[in-house]
Structure formats: C-alpha cells, structure tokens
Amino acid sequence: MTTDFLAPALVRAQPRLRLRSDEVADGGRLRTPQRAGLLKGGGLDVSPSLQWSGAPFGTLSYAVTAHDSTGRCYWAVADISGGVTSLVVDAGNGVGERLPSVAKQLRNDLGLARYLGPAPAALGLPGRFIFTVYAVDVGRLPLTRHAGPRELSAALEIHEVGRATLTAAYGWTPPR
C-alpha cells in the first residue's frame, strides 16, 4: 500500500522555521555593535541575540551562520541542541562561555572561531549581512575540530531540513 498521496499534505503541515533578533531588524540597518571592530568598520563585533521557532519535523540540532552578500562567512556555529531556540547577545565572542553547552564555534572565512561584523568595502559601498539558522536532522554534524564554513556548508547539504534568514544592510547610505 502506498501513502504518496499524503506527501503534499505533510509538507503543507510542516511548521515554517522563523528567525528574529532584538538587535537586527529584517530589512533594516545593522547597528554599530554588530558591525566590524577588528576589521575597522566602526563597530564592536558583538553578535546579536537570535531567536527561532517553528522547527521542521526531524530537527535534532541547529547551525547558525552570518555572511555578507558576497558569500564571505563571518560567523559559524554548529551542533546547537534541538531543544535550544536562541543565542544570547555576544554568544560569538570567541571565548564560548555564552554559547549553549554542546554548540561549537567554527572558524570563519578569516580563520577566527568568533563573530566578526562586516566592514564597508574600501569605496564605502553598501552591502547586505545575512544571519541564517539551519534546522539539522542529526544531533552532531560530521565536522572535524578545525572545520570552517565550507565543511559546514557541505554537511548542511546532506542534513539540512529547514532554514530561516534575517538580512540587514550596512555601509554607505545614499543621500535623500
């Protein structure tokens, strides 16, 4: 007996993963604390709080990334337990004491295991900064101790069951 006729109904019944932050408004401008400090962008490299809801069926853990519109990764966290639905402000400080217990911060594209905010390009051109939470179907992703964004991306291709994003602008603002 086949149950293929149920598949469309099950897909429609899935909750939709949602992501929000008290510090980052979707479609808004990135605040000063979340912008680059180490990269001389006038900010403080403080990761924002993130809260998510609507875990798809089969979610056992989460991963979080922050990248710019060119695809450069500034923050990557994997293996956030499935029962955790938020990260606090400055969870990406590099020390790790503000991360949930089993979560691990991966190296970003600059080789640092911490959050870095974006800095405007040399010409001050505007950019977009995208925070993404991924719902994952395993408790721990198969990542090495020295994994970075590429390894995380490859693991998520196999284990992602949902995602949600927040996008904020940074850099130059055109005159009105």
Steps between C-alpha positions, in 0.01 A plus 500: 500500500639842409459820698643739236168684494577622855830667406357837386285523816800422722711765329227762543457401867869559578564801723695781337833574663517867603794709619495830687732720704461785745807670349451433128180593317444302181545748218638766736849634555763316700565680829846617604571221756439233233733664245873432467740605770806289418455579129477873576135546409418723796323225692560264789469145353215412738278223367129577532252293695316258271172321572336240278179300499309259278746211489423265209429134573823309558701793639761373747736798501566841346783689335535876462701704252554867420631599159509800272344532157822379335477172692786564742421332832553707815355256755413131511360297789405131478346233723259724691273251681152455357340623823682834477315775313718805555847645530570790736672828412876452457477120482759526222765673712761231435521377858190283470357544850183660362428216255271209591701217659562264206504760222829566330623812329676428170768702327359776279646590160764711673614198704359613836256297712287801596248750366632784288273773377520626142701805398406716203710443190786740435269714287236500775254313281187365669470133575265243650576286805301179530442300818376146436380228736493146358289217638707180487391135505794373711609593851859558394623578153798299370752783535867491593640709782641749249192524278400826342216635285566275200487183708186624675337578167581152367355335813186716481441395138434151636343574840302827468123465545417871509639852525404856581686826441525861616660753267631842600674774302835651594742749347432810301155659510392698193397863555127574498 
